[in-house]
Coordinates of C-alpha atoms and ligand atoms in Angstrom, one line a residue:
X840 CA 48.5 210.8 5.0
X841 CA 45.7 208.2 5.8
X842 CA 43.3 210.0 8.2
X843 CA 43.4 208.8 11.8
X844 CA 40.0 207.4 13.0
X845 CA 38.6 208.4 16.7
X846 CA 39.2 204.7 18.0
X847 CA 42.3 203.4 19.3
X848 CA 42.9 199.8 17.8
X849 CA 45.4 198.0 20.1
X850 CA 44.8 194.4 19.2
X851 CA 46.8 193.4 22.7
X852 CA 44.6 195.5 24.8
X853 CA 41.3 194.4 23.2
X854 CA 42.4 190.6 23.6
X855 CA 42.9 191.2 27.3
X856 CA 39.8 193.5 27.6
X857 CA 37.0 191.6 29.1
X858 CA 34.5 193.0 26.8
X859 CA 36.3 194.3 23.6
X860 CA 32.7 194.1 21.9
X861 CA 31.1 197.7 22.0
X862 CA 34.5 198.6 20.6
X863 CA 34.2 196.2 17.7
X864 CA 30.5 197.2 17.1
X865 CA 31.6 200.9 16.9
X866 CA 34.1 199.9 14.4
X867 CA 31.7 197.9 12.3
X868 CA 28.9 200.7 12.1
X869 CA 31.5 203.8 12.0
X870 CA 34.9 203.1 10.8
X871 CA 34.5 199.7 8.8
X872 CA 37.9 200.5 7.4
X873 CA 39.8 202.1 10.3
X874 CA 43.4 203.2 10.0
X875 CA 45.4 202.6 13.5
X876 CA 48.6 204.8 13.2
X877 CA 49.9 203.4 16.5
X878 CA 50.4 199.8 14.7
X879 CA 50.0 201.2 11.2
X880 CA 47.1 198.5 10.4
X881 CA 44.3 199.1 8.3
X882 CA 41.6 197.5 10.0
X883 CA 38.4 195.7 8.4
X884 CA 35.5 194.5 10.7
X885 CA 32.5 193.9 8.9
X886 CA 31.7 190.3 7.9
X887 CA 31.7 190.7 4.1
X888 CA 35.1 192.9 4.2
X889 CA 36.6 190.3 6.0
X890 CA 35.3 187.5 3.9
X891 CA 36.5 189.3 0.9
X892 CA 40.0 189.9 2.0
X893 CA 40.2 186.0 2.9
X894 CA 39.2 184.9 -0.2
X895 CA 41.3 187.1 -2.2
X896 CA 44.8 185.9 -1.5
X897 CA 46.0 187.6 -4.9
X898 CA 45.4 191.1 -3.5
X899 CA 46.0 190.2 0.3
X900 CA 48.9 188.2 0.7
X901 CA 50.3 186.1 3.8
X902 CA 53.9 185.9 2.6
X903 CA 55.0 189.0 4.9
X904 CA 53.4 187.6 8.1
X905 CA 50.1 187.1 9.5
X906 CA 50.1 188.5 13.0
X907 CA 50.4 192.2 13.3
X908 CA 53.9 192.7 13.8
X909 CA 54.6 190.9 10.5
X910 CA 56.9 188.1 12.2
X911 CA 57.9 185.3 9.8
X912 CA 59.6 182.2 10.9
X913 CA 62.8 181.3 9.0
X914 CA 61.7 178.0 7.8
X915 CA 59.0 177.7 5.3
X916 CA 55.6 177.9 7.0
X917 CA 52.1 177.0 5.1
X918 CA 50.3 179.8 6.8
X919 CA 53.0 182.4 5.9
X920 CA 53.3 181.1 2.4
X921 CA 51.2 182.4 -0.8
X922 CA 50.5 180.4 -3.9
X923 CA 51.9 179.0 -5.9
X924 CA 54.4 177.6 -3.0
X925 CA 51.4 177.7 -0.4
X926 CA 49.4 175.4 -3.0
X927 CA 52.5 172.9 -3.4
X928 CA 53.1 172.7 0.7
X929 CA 49.2 172.1 1.5
X930 CA 48.6 169.3 -0.9
X931 CA 51.7 167.7 0.3
X932 CA 50.8 168.0 4.0
X933 CA 47.0 167.1 3.1
X934 CA 48.0 163.7 2.4
X935 CA 49.3 163.1 5.9
X936 CA 46.6 165.0 7.5
X937 CA 43.8 162.3 6.4
X938 CA 40.5 162.0 8.2
X939 CA 41.6 158.4 9.2
X940 CA 44.6 159.8 11.1
X941 CA 42.4 162.2 12.9
X942 CA 40.0 159.6 13.8
X943 CA 42.5 157.6 15.3
X944 CA 43.0 160.0 17.9
X945 CA 39.4 159.9 19.2
X946 CA 40.3 157.4 22.0
X947 CA 43.7 159.1 22.7
X948 CA 41.7 162.4 23.4
X949 CA 39.3 160.8 25.5
X950 CA 41.7 158.7 27.5
X951 CA 44.1 161.9 28.3
X952 CA 40.8 164.0 29.1
X953 CA 39.7 161.5 31.9
X954 CA 43.4 161.4 33.1
X955 CA 43.6 165.1 33.6
X956 CA 40.3 165.1 35.1
X957 CA 41.4 162.3 37.5
X958 CA 44.0 164.1 39.0
X959 CA 41.7 167.5 40.0
X960 CA 40.6 167.6 43.9
X961 CA 36.9 168.6 43.3
X962 CA 36.7 170.7 46.1
X963 CA 39.9 172.4 46.1
X964 CA 40.4 175.3 43.9
X965 CA 42.3 174.2 40.6
X966 CA 44.1 176.1 37.9
X967 CA 42.1 174.4 34.8
X968 CA 44.7 176.0 32.7
X969 CA 47.5 173.9 34.2
X970 CA 45.2 170.8 34.8
X971 CA 43.2 170.6 31.3
X972 CA 43.3 173.3 28.7
X973 CA 47.0 173.7 28.3
X974 CA 48.3 170.0 28.6
X975 CA 45.3 168.2 26.5
X976 CA 46.2 170.1 23.2
X977 CA 49.8 169.8 23.6
X978 CA 49.4 166.1 24.1
X979 CA 47.2 165.6 21.0
X980 CA 49.8 167.3 18.6
X981 CA 52.7 165.3 20.2
X982 CA 50.7 162.3 19.7
X983 CA 50.1 163.3 16.3
X984 CA 53.6 164.0 15.4
X985 CA 54.6 161.0 17.3
X986 CA 57.2 162.6 19.6
X987 CA 57.3 162.6 23.2
X988 CA 56.9 165.7 25.5
X989 CA 59.5 165.8 28.2
X990 CA 59.1 169.4 29.0
X991 CA 55.6 170.6 28.5
X992 CA 55.8 174.0 30.4
X993 CA 58.9 174.8 28.4
X994 CA 57.2 173.7 25.2
X995 CA 54.4 175.9 25.7
X996 CA 56.2 178.7 27.0
X997 CA 58.1 178.7 23.4
X998 CA 54.8 178.0 21.4
X999 CA 53.0 180.8 23.1
X1000 CA 55.9 183.0 22.4
X1001 CA 55.4 182.9 19.1
X1002 CA 51.7 183.2 19.0
X1003 CA 51.3 185.9 21.4
X1004 CA 54.1 188.0 19.2
X1005 CA 54.9 191.2 20.7
X1006 CA 53.4 190.6 24.4
X1007 CA 56.7 191.8 25.8
X1008 CA 57.3 189.0 28.6
X1009 CA 59.4 185.9 28.4
X1010 CA 61.2 184.8 25.2
X1011 CA 60.8 186.7 22.0
X1012 CA 58.9 185.3 19.1
X1013 CA 62.3 184.3 17.2
X1014 CA 63.6 182.5 20.5
X1015 CA 60.2 180.5 20.8
X1016 CA 60.7 179.3 17.0
X1017 CA 64.3 178.4 17.3
X1018 CA 63.6 176.5 20.5
X1019 CA 60.9 174.4 18.6
X1020 CA 63.3 174.2 15.4
X1021 CA 66.2 172.8 17.8
X1022 CA 63.3 170.4 19.5
X1023 CA 62.2 168.8 16.4
X1024 CA 65.7 168.7 14.9
X1025 CA 66.5 166.1 17.7
X1026 CA 63.3 163.6 16.6
X1027 CA 63.6 163.7 13.0
X1028 CA 66.7 162.0 12.2
X1029 CA 65.0 159.0 14.5
X1030 CA 61.9 159.2 11.9
X1031 CA 64.1 159.3 9.0
X1032 CA 66.0 156.4 9.8
X1033 CA 63.2 154.1 11.3
X1034 CA 59.8 155.6 9.7
X1035 CA 56.6 154.7 12.0
X1036 CA 52.8 155.1 11.5
X1037 CA 53.1 158.6 12.6
X1038 CA 52.6 162.0 10.5
X1039 CA 56.1 163.1 10.5
X1040 CA 57.3 159.7 9.0
X1041 CA 54.3 160.0 6.5
X1042 CA 55.8 163.4 5.4
X1043 CA 59.5 162.3 5.2
X1044 CA 58.6 159.3 3.2
X1045 CA 55.9 160.1 0.6
X1046 CA 54.5 157.8 -1.6
X1047 CA 55.2 157.0 -5.2
X1048 CA 54.3 160.0 -7.4
X1049 CA 53.3 162.2 -4.1
X1050 CA 55.0 165.7 -3.8
X1051 CA 58.3 165.3 -1.5
X1052 CA 58.9 168.1 1.1
X1053 CA 62.4 169.1 2.2
X1054 CA 63.6 168.4 5.4
X1055 CA 63.3 172.3 6.5
X1056 CA 59.9 172.1 5.0
X1057 CA 58.6 169.0 7.4
X1058 CA 60.7 171.0 10.4
X1059 CA 58.6 174.1 9.4
X1060 CA 55.1 172.2 9.2
X1061 CA 55.6 170.4 12.5
X1062 CA 56.7 173.6 14.4
X1063 CA 53.4 175.1 12.6
X1064 CA 51.2 172.2 14.1
X1065 CA 52.9 172.5 17.4
X1066 CA 52.2 176.3 17.6
X1067 CA 48.9 176.6 15.7
X1068 CA 47.2 173.4 17.0
X1069 CA 47.8 173.7 20.6
X1070 CA 47.4 177.5 21.9
X1071 CA 44.6 177.9 19.7
X1072 CA 42.8 175.0 21.1
X1073 CA 43.7 175.9 24.7
X1074 CA 42.0 179.2 24.2
X1075 CA 39.1 177.7 22.5
X1076 CA 38.5 175.3 25.3
X1077 CA 39.1 178.2 28.1
X1078 CA 36.5 180.6 26.4
X1079 CA 34.0 177.8 26.0
X1080 CA 34.4 176.7 29.7
X1081 CA 33.9 180.4 31.0
X1082 CA 31.3 181.1 28.4
X1083 CA 29.2 178.0 29.7
X1084 CA 29.9 178.9 33.4
X1085 CA 28.3 182.0 33.1
X1086 CA 25.2 180.5 31.3
X1087 CA 24.2 177.6 34.0
X1088 CA 21.1 176.9 32.4
X1089 CA 22.8 176.2 29.0
X1090 CA 25.4 174.3 30.7
X1091 CA 22.9 172.1 32.4
X1092 CA 21.2 171.3 29.4
X1093 CA 24.3 170.6 27.5
X1094 CA 25.3 168.2 30.4
X1095 CA 22.3 166.3 30.0
X1096 CA 22.1 166.2 26.3
X1097 CA 25.8 166.3 25.0
X1098 CA 24.4 165.7 21.5
X1099 CA 23.9 169.6 21.6
X1100 CA 27.6 170.2 22.0
X1101 CA 28.8 170.4 18.3
X1102 CA 26.4 173.1 17.8
X1103 CA 27.2 174.9 21.1
X1104 CA 31.2 174.8 20.1
X1105 CA 30.4 176.6 16.9
X1106 CA 28.7 179.2 19.1
X1107 CA 31.5 179.5 21.5
X1108 CA 34.2 180.1 18.4
X1109 CA 32.0 182.9 17.1
X1110 CA 30.9 184.4 20.0
X1111 CA 34.5 184.5 21.7
X1112 CA 36.9 183.7 18.9
X1113 CA 40.4 182.3 20.1
X1114 CA 42.0 184.0 17.1
X1115 CA 40.4 187.5 17.2
X1116 CA 42.3 188.5 14.1
X1117 CA 45.2 188.3 11.6
X1118 CA 46.6 190.2 8.9
X1119 CA 47.4 190.4 5.3
X1120 CA 49.7 192.9 3.3
X1121 CA 48.1 194.4 0.2
X1122 CA 50.1 193.3 -3.1
X1123 CA 48.4 196.4 -5.0
X1124 CA 46.7 199.5 -4.3
X1125 CA 43.3 198.8 -3.3
X1126 CA 40.0 200.5 -2.4
X1127 CA 37.6 199.4 0.3
X1128 CA 34.3 201.6 1.2
X1129 CA 36.0 204.2 -0.6
X1130 CA 39.2 204.3 1.3
X1131 CA 42.7 203.8 -0.5
X1132 CA 44.6 201.5 0.8
X1133 CA 48.3 201.7 -0.5
X1134 CA 50.1 198.6 -1.9
X1135 CA 52.5 197.3 1.1
X1136 CA 49.8 198.1 3.4
X1137 CA 48.9 195.8 6.6
X1138 CA 45.5 195.0 6.5
X1139 CA 44.0 193.5 10.0
X1140 CA 40.8 191.4 9.6
X1141 CA 39.0 191.7 13.0
X1142 CA 37.7 188.1 12.9
X1143 CA 35.9 188.7 16.4
X1144 CA 34.3 191.6 15.3
X1145 CA 33.0 190.0 12.1
X1146 CA 31.8 187.2 14.0
X1147 CA 29.2 189.5 15.8
X1148 CA 28.0 191.5 12.4
X1149 CA 24.2 191.7 12.9
X1150 CA 24.2 191.8 9.0
X1151 CA 25.0 187.9 9.1
X1152 CA 24.2 186.9 12.7
X1153 CA 20.7 187.9 14.1
X1154 CA 21.2 188.8 17.8
X1155 CA 25.0 188.6 17.0
X1156 CA 25.7 190.0 20.6
X1157 CA 23.7 187.1 22.2
X1158 CA 25.1 183.3 22.6
X1159 CA 22.6 181.2 21.0
X1160 CA 24.0 177.4 21.4
X1161 CA 21.3 176.4 18.8
X1162 CA 22.4 178.8 16.3
X1163 CA 22.0 177.6 12.6
X1164 CA 23.5 178.3 10.1
X1165 CA 26.4 179.5 12.0
X1166 CA 29.2 180.7 9.3
X1167 CA 31.7 182.2 11.6
X1168 CA 35.1 182.9 10.6
X1169 CA 37.2 181.7 13.6
X1170 CA 38.9 179.0 11.5
X1171 CA 39.4 181.4 8.6
X1172 CA 38.2 180.8 5.2
X1173 CA 39.8 180.4 1.5
X1174 CA 43.3 178.6 0.8
X1175 CA 44.5 179.3 4.6
X1176 CA 41.5 177.7 6.0
X1177 CA 42.5 175.8 9.5
X1178 CA 43.7 172.7 8.6
X1179 CA 43.2 171.5 12.0
X1180 CA 39.5 172.6 12.6
X1181 CA 37.8 169.2 12.5
X1182 CA 40.7 167.7 15.0
X1183 CA 40.1 171.1 17.1
X1184 CA 36.2 170.4 17.1
X1185 CA 36.7 167.0 18.3
X1186 CA 39.2 167.6 21.0
X1187 CA 36.4 170.6 22.5
X1188 CA 33.7 168.4 22.1
X1189 CA 35.5 165.3 24.0
X1190 CA 37.1 167.5 26.8
X1191 CA 33.4 169.2 27.2
X1192 CA 31.7 166.2 27.3
X1193 CA 34.1 164.7 30.0
X1194 CA 34.1 167.7 31.9
X1195 CA 30.4 168.4 32.0
X1196 CA 29.8 164.7 32.9
X1197 CA 32.2 164.7 35.8
X1198 CA 31.8 168.2 37.1
X1199 CA 28.5 169.7 35.7
X1200 CA 28.5 172.5 38.3
X1201 CA 31.8 173.5 38.0
X1202 CA 32.4 177.2 39.2
X1203 CA 35.1 179.6 37.8
X1204 CA 36.6 181.9 40.3
X1205 CA 36.4 184.7 37.4
X1206 CA 37.8 187.4 39.6
X1207 CA 41.0 185.9 39.7
X1208 CA 41.2 184.5 36.2
X1209 CA 44.1 186.0 34.0
X1210 CA 43.5 186.8 30.4
X1211 CA 46.2 186.5 27.9
X1212 CA 47.7 189.6 26.5
X1213 CA 48.4 188.8 22.9
X1214 CA 48.0 190.4 19.4
X1215 CA 46.6 187.3 18.0
X1216 CA 44.9 185.1 20.7
X1217 CA 42.3 185.7 23.0
X1218 CA 42.0 183.1 26.2
X1219 CA 43.3 182.5 29.6
X1220 CA 46.5 181.9 31.1
X1221 CA 45.3 181.2 34.4
X1222 CA 41.6 179.9 34.9
X1223 CA 40.9 178.9 38.6
X1224 CA 38.0 176.7 39.2
X1225 CA 36.1 174.9 42.0
X1226 CA 35.0 171.5 40.5
X1227 CA 32.4 170.5 42.5
X1228 CA 31.5 173.5 44.7
Ligands
HEM2057 C1 40.0 176.2 18.1 C2 41.2 175.8 17.6 C3 41.8 176.4 16.3 C4 41.6 177.8 16.0 C5 40.6 178.7 16.4 C6 42.2 178.0 14.7 C7 42.4 179.1 13.9 C8 43.0 179.1 12.6 C9 43.0 180.2 11.8 C10 42.2 181.3 12.0 C11 43.8 180.0 10.7 C12 44.1 180.6 9.5 C13 45.2 181.8 9.4 C14 45.1 182.8 8.0 O1 44.0 182.6 7.5 O2 45.9 183.2 7.8 C15 44.3 178.6 10.8 C16 45.3 178.2 10.4 C17 46.0 176.8 10.5 N1 45.6 176.1 11.3 FE1 44.3 176.1 13.3 N2 43.0 176.7 14.5 C18 42.8 175.9 15.8 C19 43.2 174.5 15.7 C20 44.1 174.1 15.0 C21 44.8 172.8 15.0 C22 44.3 171.7 16.2 C23 45.5 172.5 14.1 C24 46.6 171.3 13.9 C25 46.4 170.0 14.4 C26 45.7 173.6 13.4 C27 46.5 173.7 12.2 C28 46.4 174.9 11.5 C29 47.3 175.1 10.3 C30 48.4 174.1 9.7 C31 47.1 176.2 9.5 C32 47.7 176.7 8.4 C33 46.7 176.7 7.2 C34 47.4 177.2 5.9 O3 48.2 178.2 6.0 O4 47.0 176.9 4.7 N3 44.7 174.3 13.7 N4 43.9 178.1 12.1

């Protein structure tokens, strides 16, 4: 039997905690391989160990799910596949996910951000989750896919259900994904019959000699984009807005010199990682720091802990908007490295540029903000602010 560590590792409690970082520091220092009997997870928290797991996809597989519950969607999804099938899927979607297509979204992102900010009453309290951080990423992904979104709230609820797997409230992960499949099944026939210039049409109609995806594979990929591309960015944006509110001098400097934003955004992603951890399953017996992890065990990579590892990040517990280099793992690494990283960075930059230009002194009503309770996400589901106090 594996020995029980002195720390209780509950990913949900940690994602909801205002300051889980002392626990992460203890894990790194005292229990670099920590077995959590409550969740049957082997937790690695040091940067080099997380990196090792990410870069060895043969030993540490994704096929049995990457959230701690091991939830795997019915239709094939890139994120829970292993080579060689993952390689095939990724090369097919890569062709549609081009820098040119992403760049075309810049003007759209700015326009939607401005419209959303227009609707804020500067002197009243506004829930920024409702007003900005939730609708913007949803609008961007639906624009990318070329689908209209009639019921954003229902959509966010179901996408969230899959990501917050095991949160206990609202639809289950399986119900959430079923809802998204049904939604996509309704729009695909139209694109099959009359292809446009959108990503779905491109996936359904590959060029000569390009890999062809099945109908189910296209649905699976679009469903993944709708989940992986929305909640994550919502949380990243909310976390960044709170981090800057807590540091008014840095915020003021960035409002005056927005050229500093890309670097500051990397620091936000490192400092409050929106995906604090994901898991893999060992395909063979493996040993890390002298601890034997059996084949079939679930290994949890605590990105949020690794991203503050002093061995890699000097003054890792300090927010440094000019940190460089900043090799954080918020977007993962290796074969599953986030396909939407550059799009997410663009969204964050434009949203923060516009927010800081319009409301440079916004105040977060921190005592009433509500954090998500989630196995695989850290962010806010209610983010009250006064835009111009
Ligand atoms: C700040 C926002 C985001 C964060 C923090 C984030 C984080 C991540 C992480 C940690 C993974 C790796 C999963 C693993 O290693 O098992 C991932 C994969 C992925 N992300 Fe993102 N993501 C973000 C935004 C986006 C956006 C905007 C999109 C789409 C437009 C997207 C699409 C994907 C896809 C398709 C994968 C799967 C890649 C694969 O398995 O090969 N993500 N993301």
